[in-house]
mmCIF file of C-alpha atoms and ligand atoms in Angstrom:
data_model
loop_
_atom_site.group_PDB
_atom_site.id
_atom_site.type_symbol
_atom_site.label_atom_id
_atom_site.label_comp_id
_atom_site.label_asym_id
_atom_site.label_seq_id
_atom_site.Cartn_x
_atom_site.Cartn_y
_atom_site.Cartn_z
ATOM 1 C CA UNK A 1 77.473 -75.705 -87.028
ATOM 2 C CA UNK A 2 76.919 -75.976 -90.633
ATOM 3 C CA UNK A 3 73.299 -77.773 -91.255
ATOM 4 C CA UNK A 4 73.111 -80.094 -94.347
ATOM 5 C CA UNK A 5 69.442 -80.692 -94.889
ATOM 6 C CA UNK A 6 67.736 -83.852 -96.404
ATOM 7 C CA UNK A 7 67.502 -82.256 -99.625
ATOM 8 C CA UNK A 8 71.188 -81.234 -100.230
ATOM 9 C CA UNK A 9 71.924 -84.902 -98.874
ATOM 10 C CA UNK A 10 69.873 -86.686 -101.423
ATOM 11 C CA UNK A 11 71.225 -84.471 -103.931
ATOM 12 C CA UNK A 12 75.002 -85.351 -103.168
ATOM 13 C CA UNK A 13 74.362 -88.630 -102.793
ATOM 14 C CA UNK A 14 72.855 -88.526 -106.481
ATOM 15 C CA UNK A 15 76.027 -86.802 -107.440
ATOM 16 C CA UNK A 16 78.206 -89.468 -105.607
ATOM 17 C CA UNK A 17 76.374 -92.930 -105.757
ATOM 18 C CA UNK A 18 74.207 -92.673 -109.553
ATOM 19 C CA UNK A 19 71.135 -93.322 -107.152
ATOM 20 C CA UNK A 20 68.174 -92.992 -109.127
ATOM 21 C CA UNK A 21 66.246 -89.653 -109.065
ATOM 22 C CA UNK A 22 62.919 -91.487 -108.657
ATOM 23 C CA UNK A 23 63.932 -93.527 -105.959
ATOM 24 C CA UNK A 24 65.694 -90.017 -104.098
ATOM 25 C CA UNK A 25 62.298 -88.919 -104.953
ATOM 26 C CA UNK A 26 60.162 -91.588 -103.138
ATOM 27 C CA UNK A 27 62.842 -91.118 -100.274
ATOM 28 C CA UNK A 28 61.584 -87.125 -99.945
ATOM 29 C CA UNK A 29 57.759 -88.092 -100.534
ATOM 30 C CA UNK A 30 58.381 -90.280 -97.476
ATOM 31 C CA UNK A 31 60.243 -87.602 -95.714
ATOM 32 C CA UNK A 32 56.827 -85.496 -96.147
ATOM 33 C CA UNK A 33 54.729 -87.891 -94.928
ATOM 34 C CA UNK A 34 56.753 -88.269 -91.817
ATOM 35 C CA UNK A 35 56.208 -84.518 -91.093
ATOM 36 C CA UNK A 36 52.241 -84.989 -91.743
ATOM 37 C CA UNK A 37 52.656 -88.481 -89.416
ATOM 38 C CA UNK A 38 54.625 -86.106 -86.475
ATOM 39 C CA UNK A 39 52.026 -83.399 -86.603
ATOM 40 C CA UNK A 40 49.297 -85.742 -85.606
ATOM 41 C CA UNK A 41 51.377 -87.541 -83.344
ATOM 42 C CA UNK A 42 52.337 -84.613 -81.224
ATOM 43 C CA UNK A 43 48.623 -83.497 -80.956
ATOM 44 C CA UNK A 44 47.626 -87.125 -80.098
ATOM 45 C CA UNK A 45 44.638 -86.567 -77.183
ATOM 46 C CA UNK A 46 43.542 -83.292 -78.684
ATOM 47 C CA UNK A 47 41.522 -84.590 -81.234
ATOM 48 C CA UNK A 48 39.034 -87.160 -83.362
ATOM 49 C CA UNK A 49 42.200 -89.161 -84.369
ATOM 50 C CA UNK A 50 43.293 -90.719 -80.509
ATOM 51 C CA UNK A 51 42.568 -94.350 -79.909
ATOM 52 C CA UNK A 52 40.681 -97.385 -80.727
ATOM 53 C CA UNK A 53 39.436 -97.466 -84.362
ATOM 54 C CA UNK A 54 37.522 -100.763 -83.415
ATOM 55 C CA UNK A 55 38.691 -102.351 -86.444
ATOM 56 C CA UNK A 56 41.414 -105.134 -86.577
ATOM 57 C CA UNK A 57 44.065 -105.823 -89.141
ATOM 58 C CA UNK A 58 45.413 -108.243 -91.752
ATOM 59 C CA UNK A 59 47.218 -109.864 -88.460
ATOM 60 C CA UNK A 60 44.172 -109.782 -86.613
ATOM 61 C CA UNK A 61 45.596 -106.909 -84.230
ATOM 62 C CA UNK A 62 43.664 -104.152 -83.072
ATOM 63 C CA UNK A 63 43.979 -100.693 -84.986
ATOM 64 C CA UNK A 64 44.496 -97.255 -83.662
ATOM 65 C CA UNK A 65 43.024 -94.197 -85.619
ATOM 66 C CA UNK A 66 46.495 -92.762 -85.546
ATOM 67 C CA UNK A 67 47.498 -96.263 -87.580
ATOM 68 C CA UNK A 68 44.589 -95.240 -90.098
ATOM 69 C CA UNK A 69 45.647 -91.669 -90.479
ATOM 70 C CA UNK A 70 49.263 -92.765 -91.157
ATOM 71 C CA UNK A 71 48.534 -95.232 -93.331
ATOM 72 C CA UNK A 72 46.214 -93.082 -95.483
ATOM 73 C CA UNK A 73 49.162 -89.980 -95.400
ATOM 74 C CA UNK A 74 51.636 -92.648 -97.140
ATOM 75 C CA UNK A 75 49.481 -93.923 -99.537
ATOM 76 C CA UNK A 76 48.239 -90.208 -100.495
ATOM 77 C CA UNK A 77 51.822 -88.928 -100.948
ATOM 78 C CA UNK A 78 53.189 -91.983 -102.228
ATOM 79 C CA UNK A 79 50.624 -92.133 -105.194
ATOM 80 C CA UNK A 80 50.514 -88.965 -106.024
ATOM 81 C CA UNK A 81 53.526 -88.785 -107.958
ATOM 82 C CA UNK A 82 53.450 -92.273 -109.912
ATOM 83 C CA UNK A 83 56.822 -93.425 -108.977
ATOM 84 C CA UNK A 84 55.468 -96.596 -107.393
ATOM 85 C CA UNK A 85 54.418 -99.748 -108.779
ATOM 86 C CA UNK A 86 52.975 -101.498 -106.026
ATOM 87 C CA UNK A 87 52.342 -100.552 -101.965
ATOM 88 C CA UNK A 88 51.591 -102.674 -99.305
ATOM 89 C CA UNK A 89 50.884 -102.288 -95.671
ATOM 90 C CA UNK A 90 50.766 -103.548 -92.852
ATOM 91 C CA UNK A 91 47.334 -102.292 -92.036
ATOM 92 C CA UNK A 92 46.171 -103.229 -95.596
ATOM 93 C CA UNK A 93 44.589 -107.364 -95.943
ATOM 94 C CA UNK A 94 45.610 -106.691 -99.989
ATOM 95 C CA UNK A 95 48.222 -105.531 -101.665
ATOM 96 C CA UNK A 96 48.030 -101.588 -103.308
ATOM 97 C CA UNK A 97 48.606 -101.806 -107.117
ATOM 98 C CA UNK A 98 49.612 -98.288 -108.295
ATOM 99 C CA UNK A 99 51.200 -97.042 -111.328
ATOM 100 C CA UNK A 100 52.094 -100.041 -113.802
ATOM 101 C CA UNK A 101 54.650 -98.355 -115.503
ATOM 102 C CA UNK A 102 56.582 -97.721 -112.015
ATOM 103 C CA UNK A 103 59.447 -99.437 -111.296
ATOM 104 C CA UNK A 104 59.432 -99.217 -107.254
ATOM 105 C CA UNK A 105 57.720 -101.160 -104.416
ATOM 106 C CA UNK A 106 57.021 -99.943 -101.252
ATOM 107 C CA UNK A 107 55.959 -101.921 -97.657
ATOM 108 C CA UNK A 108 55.534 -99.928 -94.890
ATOM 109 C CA UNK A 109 54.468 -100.170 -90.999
ATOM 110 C CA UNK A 110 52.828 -96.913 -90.780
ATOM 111 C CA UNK A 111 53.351 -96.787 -87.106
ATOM 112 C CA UNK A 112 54.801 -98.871 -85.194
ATOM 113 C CA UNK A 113 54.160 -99.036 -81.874
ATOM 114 C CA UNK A 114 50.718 -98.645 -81.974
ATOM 115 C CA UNK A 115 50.598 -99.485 -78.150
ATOM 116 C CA UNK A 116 52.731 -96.632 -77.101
ATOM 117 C CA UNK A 117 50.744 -94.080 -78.935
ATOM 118 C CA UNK A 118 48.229 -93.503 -76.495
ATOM 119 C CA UNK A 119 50.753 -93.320 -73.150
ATOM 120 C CA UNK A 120 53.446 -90.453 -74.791
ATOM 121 C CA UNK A 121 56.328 -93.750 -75.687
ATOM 122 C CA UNK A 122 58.199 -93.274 -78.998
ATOM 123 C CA UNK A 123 56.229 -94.747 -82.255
ATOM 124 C CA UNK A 124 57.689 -94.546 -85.615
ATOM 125 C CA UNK A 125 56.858 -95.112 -89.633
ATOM 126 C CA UNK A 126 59.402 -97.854 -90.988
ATOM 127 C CA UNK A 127 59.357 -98.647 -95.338
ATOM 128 C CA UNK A 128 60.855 -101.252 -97.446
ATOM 129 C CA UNK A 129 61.517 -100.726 -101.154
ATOM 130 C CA UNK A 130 62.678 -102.761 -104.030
ATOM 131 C CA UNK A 131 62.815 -102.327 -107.755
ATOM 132 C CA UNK A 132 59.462 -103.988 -109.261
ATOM 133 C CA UNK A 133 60.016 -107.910 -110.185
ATOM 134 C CA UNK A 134 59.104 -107.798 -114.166
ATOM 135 C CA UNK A 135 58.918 -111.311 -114.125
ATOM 136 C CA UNK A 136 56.406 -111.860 -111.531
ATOM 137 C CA UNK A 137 52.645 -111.939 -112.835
ATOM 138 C CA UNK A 138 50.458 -111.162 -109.790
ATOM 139 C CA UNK A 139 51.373 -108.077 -107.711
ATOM 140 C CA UNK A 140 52.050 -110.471 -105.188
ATOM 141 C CA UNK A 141 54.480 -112.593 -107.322
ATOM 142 C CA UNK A 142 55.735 -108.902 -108.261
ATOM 143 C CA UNK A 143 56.259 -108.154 -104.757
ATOM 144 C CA UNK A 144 57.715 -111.024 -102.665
ATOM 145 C CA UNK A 145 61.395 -110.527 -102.515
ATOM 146 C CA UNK A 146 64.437 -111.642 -100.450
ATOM 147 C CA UNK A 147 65.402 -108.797 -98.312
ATOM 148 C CA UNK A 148 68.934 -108.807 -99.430
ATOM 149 C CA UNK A 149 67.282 -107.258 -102.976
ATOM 150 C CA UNK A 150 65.909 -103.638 -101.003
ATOM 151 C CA UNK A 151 67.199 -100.808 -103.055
ATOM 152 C CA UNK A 152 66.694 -98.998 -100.073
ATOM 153 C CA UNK A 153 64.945 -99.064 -96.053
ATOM 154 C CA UNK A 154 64.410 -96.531 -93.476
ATOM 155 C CA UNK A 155 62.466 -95.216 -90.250
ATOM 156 C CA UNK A 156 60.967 -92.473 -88.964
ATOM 157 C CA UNK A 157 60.838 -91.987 -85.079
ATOM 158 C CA UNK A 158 58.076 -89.551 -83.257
ATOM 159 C CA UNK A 159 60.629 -89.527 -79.976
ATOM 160 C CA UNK A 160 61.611 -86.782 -77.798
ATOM 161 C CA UNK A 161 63.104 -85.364 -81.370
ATOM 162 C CA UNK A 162 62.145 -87.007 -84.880
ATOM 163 C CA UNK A 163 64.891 -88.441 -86.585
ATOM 164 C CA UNK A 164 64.370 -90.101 -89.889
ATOM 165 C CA UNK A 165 67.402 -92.685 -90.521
ATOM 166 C CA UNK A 166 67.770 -94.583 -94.313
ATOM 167 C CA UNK A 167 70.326 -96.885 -96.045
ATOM 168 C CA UNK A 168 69.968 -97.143 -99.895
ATOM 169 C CA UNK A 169 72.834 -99.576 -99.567
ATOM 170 C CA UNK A 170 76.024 -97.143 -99.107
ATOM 171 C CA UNK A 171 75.629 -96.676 -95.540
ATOM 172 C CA UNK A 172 73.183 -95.588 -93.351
ATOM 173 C CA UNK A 173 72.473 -91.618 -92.353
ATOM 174 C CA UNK A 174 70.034 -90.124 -89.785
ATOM 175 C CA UNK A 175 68.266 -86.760 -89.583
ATOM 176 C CA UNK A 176 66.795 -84.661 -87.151
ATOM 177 C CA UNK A 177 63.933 -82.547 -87.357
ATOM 178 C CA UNK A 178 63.417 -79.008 -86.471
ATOM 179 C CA UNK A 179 60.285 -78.084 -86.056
ATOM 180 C CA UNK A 180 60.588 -74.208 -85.864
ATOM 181 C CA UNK A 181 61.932 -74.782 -89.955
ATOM 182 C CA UNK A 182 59.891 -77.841 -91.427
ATOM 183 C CA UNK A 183 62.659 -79.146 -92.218
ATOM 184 C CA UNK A 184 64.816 -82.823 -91.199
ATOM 185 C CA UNK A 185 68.764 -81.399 -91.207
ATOM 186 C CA UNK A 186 71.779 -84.146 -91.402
ATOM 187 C CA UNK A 187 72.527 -85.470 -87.662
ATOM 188 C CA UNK A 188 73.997 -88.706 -88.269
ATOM 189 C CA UNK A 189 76.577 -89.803 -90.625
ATOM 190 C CA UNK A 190 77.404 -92.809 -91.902
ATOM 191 C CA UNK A 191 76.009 -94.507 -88.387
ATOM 192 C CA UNK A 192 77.934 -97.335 -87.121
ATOM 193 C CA UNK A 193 76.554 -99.760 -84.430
ATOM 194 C CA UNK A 194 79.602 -99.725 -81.557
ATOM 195 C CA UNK A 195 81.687 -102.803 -81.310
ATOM 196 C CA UNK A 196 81.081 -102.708 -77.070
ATOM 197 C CA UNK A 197 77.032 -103.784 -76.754
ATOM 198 C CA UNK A 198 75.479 -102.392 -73.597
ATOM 199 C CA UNK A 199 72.199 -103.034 -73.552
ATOM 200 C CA UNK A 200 69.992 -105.555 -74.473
ATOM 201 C CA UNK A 201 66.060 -105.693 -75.686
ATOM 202 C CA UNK A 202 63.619 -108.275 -74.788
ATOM 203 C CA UNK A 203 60.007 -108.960 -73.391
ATOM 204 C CA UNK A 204 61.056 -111.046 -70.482
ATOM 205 C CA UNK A 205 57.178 -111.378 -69.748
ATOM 206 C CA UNK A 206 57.377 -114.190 -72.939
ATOM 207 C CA UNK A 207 60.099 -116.010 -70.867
ATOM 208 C CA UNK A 208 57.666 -118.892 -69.995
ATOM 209 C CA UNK A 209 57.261 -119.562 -73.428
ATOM 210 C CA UNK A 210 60.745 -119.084 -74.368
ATOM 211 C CA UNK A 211 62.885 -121.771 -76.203
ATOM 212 C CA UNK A 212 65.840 -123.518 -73.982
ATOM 213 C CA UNK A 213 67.948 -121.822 -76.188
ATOM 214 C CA UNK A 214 66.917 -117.913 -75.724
ATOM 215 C CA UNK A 215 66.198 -118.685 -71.846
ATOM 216 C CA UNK A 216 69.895 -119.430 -71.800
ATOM 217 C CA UNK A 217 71.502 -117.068 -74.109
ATOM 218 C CA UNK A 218 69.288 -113.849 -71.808
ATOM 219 C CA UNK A 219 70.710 -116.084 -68.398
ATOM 220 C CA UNK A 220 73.966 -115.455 -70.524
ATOM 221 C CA UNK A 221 73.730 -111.780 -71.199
ATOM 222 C CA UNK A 222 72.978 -111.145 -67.117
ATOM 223 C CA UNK A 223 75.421 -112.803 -65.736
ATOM 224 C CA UNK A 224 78.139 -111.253 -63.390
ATOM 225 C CA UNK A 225 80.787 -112.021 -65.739
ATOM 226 C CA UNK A 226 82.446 -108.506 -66.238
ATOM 227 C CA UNK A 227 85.643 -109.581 -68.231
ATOM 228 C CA UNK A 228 82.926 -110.358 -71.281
ATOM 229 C CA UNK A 229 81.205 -107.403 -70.596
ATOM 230 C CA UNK A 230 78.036 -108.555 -68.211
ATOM 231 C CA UNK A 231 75.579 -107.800 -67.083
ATOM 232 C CA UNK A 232 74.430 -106.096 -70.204
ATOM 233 C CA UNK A 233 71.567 -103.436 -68.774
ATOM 234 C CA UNK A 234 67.869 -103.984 -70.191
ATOM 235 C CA UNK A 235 65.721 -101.709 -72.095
ATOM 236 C CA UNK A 236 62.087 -101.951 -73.348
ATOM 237 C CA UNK A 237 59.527 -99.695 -74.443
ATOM 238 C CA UNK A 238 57.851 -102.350 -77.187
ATOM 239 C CA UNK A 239 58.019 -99.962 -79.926
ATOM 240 C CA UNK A 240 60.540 -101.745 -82.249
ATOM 241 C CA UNK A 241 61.702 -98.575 -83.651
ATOM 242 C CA UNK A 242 63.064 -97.138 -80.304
ATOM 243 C CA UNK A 243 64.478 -100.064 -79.144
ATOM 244 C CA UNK A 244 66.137 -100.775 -82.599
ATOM 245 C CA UNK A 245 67.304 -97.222 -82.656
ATOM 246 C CA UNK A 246 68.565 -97.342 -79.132
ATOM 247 C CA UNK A 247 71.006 -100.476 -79.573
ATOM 248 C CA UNK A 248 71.847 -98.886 -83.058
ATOM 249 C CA UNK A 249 73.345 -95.954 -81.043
ATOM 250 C CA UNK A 250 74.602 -96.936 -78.357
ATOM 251 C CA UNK A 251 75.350 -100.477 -78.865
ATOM 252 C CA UNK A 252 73.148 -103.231 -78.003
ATOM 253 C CA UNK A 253 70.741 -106.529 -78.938
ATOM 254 C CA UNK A 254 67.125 -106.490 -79.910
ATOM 255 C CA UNK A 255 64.928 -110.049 -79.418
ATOM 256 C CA UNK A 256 61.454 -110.914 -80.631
ATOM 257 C CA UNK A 257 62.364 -114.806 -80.628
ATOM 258 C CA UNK A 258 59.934 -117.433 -81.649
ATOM 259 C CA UNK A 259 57.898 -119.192 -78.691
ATOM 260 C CA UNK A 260 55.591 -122.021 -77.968
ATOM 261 C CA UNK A 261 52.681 -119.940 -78.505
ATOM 262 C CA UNK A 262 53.727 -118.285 -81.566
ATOM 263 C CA UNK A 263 56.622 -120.085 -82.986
ATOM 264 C CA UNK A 264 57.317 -117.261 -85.750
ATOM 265 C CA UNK A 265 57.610 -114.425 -82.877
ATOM 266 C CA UNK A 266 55.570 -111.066 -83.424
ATOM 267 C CA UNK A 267 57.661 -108.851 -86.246
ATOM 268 C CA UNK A 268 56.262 -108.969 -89.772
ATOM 269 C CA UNK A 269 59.305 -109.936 -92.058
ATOM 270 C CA UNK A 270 58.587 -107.667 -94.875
ATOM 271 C CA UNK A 271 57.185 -104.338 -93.063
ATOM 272 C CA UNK A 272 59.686 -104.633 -89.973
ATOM 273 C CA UNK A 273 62.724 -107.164 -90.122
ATOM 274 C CA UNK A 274 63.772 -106.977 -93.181
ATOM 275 C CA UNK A 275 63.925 -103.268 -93.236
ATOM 276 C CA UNK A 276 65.358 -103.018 -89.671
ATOM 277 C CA UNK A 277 67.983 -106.123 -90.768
ATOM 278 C CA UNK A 278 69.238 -103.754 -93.755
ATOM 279 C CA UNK A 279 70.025 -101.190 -92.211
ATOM 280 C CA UNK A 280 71.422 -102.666 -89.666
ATOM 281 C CA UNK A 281 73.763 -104.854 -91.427
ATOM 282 C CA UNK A 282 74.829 -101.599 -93.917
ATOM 283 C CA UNK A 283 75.682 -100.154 -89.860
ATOM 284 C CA UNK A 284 78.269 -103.592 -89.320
ATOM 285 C CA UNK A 285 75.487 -105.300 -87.250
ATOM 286 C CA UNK A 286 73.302 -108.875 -88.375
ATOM 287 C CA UNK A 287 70.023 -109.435 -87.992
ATOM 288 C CA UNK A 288 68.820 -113.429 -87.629
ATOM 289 C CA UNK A 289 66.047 -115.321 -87.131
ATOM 290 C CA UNK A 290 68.040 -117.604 -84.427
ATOM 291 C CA UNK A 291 69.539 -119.893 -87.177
ATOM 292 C CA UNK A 292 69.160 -118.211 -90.312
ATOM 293 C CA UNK A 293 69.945 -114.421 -91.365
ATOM 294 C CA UNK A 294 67.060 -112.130 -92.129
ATOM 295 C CA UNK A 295 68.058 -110.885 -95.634
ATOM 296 C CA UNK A 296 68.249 -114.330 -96.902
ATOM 297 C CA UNK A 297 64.866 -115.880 -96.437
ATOM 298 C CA UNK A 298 62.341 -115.955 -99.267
ATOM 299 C CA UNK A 299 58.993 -114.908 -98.444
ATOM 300 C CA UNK A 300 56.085 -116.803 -98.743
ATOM 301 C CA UNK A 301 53.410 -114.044 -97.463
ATOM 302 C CA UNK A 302 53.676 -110.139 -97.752
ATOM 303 C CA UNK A 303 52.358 -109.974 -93.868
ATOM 304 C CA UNK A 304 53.905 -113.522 -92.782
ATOM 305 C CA UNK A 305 55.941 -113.384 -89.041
ATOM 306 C CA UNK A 306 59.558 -114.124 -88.282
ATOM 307 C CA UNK A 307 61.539 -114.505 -85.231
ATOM 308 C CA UNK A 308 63.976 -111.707 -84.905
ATOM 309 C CA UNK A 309 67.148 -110.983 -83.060
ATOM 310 C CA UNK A 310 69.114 -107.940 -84.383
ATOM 311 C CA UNK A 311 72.148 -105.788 -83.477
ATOM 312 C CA UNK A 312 75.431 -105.960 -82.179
ATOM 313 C CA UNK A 313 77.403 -108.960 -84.506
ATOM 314 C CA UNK A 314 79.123 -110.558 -82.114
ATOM 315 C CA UNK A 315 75.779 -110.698 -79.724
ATOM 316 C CA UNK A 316 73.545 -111.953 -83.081
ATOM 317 C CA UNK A 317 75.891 -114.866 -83.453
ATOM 318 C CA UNK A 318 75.999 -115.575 -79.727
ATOM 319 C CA UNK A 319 72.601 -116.056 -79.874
ATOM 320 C CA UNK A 320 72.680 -117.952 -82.737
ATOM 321 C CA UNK A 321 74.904 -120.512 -81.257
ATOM 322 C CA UNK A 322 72.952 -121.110 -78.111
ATOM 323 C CA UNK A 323 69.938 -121.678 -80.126
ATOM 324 C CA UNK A 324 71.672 -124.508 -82.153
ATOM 325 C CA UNK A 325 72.999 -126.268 -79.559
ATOM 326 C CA UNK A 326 70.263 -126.246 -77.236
ATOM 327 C CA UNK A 327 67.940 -129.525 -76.308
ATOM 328 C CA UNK A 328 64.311 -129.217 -77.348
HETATM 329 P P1 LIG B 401 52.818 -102.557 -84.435
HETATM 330 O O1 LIG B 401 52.395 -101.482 -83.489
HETATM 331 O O2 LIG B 401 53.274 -102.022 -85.754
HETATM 332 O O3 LIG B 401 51.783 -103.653 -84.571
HETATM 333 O O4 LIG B 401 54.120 -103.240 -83.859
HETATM 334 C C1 LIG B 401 54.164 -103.576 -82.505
HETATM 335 C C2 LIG B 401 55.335 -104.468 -82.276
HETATM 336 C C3 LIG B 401 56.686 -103.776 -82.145
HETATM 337 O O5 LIG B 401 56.715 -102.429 -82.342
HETATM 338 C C4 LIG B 401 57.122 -104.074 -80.739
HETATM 339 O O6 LIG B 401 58.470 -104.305 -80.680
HETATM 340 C C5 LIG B 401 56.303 -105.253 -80.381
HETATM 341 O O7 LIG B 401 55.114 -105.154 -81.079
HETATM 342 C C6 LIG B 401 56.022 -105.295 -78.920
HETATM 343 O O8 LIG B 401 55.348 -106.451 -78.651
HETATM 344 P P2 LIG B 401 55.106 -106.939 -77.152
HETATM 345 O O9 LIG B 401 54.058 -106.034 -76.590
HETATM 346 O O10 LIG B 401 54.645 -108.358 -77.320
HETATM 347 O O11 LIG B 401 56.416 -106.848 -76.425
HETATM 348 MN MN1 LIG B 402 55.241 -102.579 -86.079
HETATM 349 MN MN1 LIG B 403 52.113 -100.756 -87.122
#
């Protein structure tokens, strides 16, 4: 089988699509710090850098050493090369000003997953990144954007293999890694979400919270109703990245919806949805909050939270319609 590896990718796709050689660049610095991210990862419970950091975040969730050692290999690698304007994380209260005559921001969830790390589950790195806004006059005014204006998303997944999958708006590719080369080789291209949805993604635990709406539409996707394709089977680890990648594969719906105890959900919208709802629209799926689409809404707060269902199209609007017509 003839192995295409990240490198020779970025470099056709330069060739093919005009993208720009700092932002192929950026792409391959985040490439490397996946690799430094996965070395760690796989040696997690060997040594200083497992568990609690007993420190909380900008969300007021605890951190994992792991989290700190991820998001310090980003920002190392990321500002080394002054190709980026402004950073910011989602284990960072502030946002990172970097080079001012950069034109690229970056957001990133260093891992995600932090709750798996510990107990061998898949975690993952996922970034964001958007040309600079010139005419904004705080980094913060510079950084809020609508996620329909990414130049280009992407995750990395510490599974069973690592696969690091992108979109810099002319589809979306994967890559695996082989270990015995250092190197991430093409895997999957041009990844399409499949039209038949088989699985769905929820934490049923938040049902007593749930809206009328999302209680129905999950009644819905369990049903014995086999001529629309139901029961749908269920899948959770509560790493967003493997259960995002999961549906993306083999077909399927991801839900962190808004509850009575936290109206907004979990997911941050500019470190998780947005990236996730990129990438999977560029695959033919949607991403919504419940009533409005992910790429659309104008952020207010770099670490602000939004409801998110994401995956198959057909599923996404489903959703969407229960949630509209339902009686508060
Ligand atoms: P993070 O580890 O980056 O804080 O994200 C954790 C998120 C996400 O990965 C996952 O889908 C969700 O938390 C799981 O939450 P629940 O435990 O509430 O299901
Ligand atoms: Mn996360
Ligand atoms: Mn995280």
């Amino acid at each position: 089988m003839e192995r295409i590896t990240i490198e020779k990718h970025f470099l056709n796709q330069q060739g093919n699509n005009e993208l720009p050689s700092d932002l192929i660049n950026i792409l391959y610095d985040i490439n490397l710090a996946g690799k430094m991210i996965r070395k760690q990862v796989v040696i997690n419970g060997l040594t200083d850098q497992t568990g609690d950091a007993n420190v909380t975040n900008a969300s007021g969730e605890s951190v994992q050493k792991l989290d700190i050692y991820a998001n310090d290999s980003i920002k190392s690698i990321l500002t080394a090369h002054g190709r980026v304007a402004i950073m910011a994380s989602e284990e960072e209260e502030d946002i990172i000003p970097c080079d001012p005559s950069a034109e690229y921001v970056i957001l990133f969830d260093p891992l995600d997953g932090s709750s798996n790390i510990d107990v061998n589950v898949s975690v993952g790195t996922i970034f964001s990144i958007y040309k600079v806004n010139k005419d904004g006059k705080t980094p913060t005014e510079k950084t809020l954007r609508k996620g329909s204006e990414q130049v280009a998303a992407g995750y990395i997944i510490y599974g069973s293999s690592v696969v690091m999958v992108y979109t810099a708006g002319d589809g979306v590719f994967g890559f695996t890694y082989d270990p015995s080369l250092g190197e991430f080789f093409l895997s999957h291209d041009r990844i399409t979400i499949p039209n038949k949805a088989s699985y769905f993604s929820v934490n049923e635990g938040l049902t007593p919270h749930m809206h009328p709406g999302t209680k129905s539409v999950l009644e819905e996707l369990k049903s014995d109703d086999p001529e629309n394709g139901y029961p749908l089977s269920a899948r959770y680890v509560g790493s967003l990245v493997a259960d995002f990648h999961r549906n993306l594969i083999k077909g399927g719906i991801y839900l962190y919806p808004g509850t009575s105890k936290s109206p907004n959900g979990k997911l941050r919208l500019m470190y998780e949805a947005n990236p996730l709802a990129f990438i999977c629209e560029q695959a033919g799926g949607k991403a919504s909050t419940g009533s409005q689409r992910i790429l659309d809404i104008e952020p207010t707060d770099v670490h602000q939270r939004i409801p998110l269902i994401i995956g198959n199209a057909e599923l996404v609007d489903l959703v969407e319609s229960f949630e509209k017509t339902a009686v508060l």
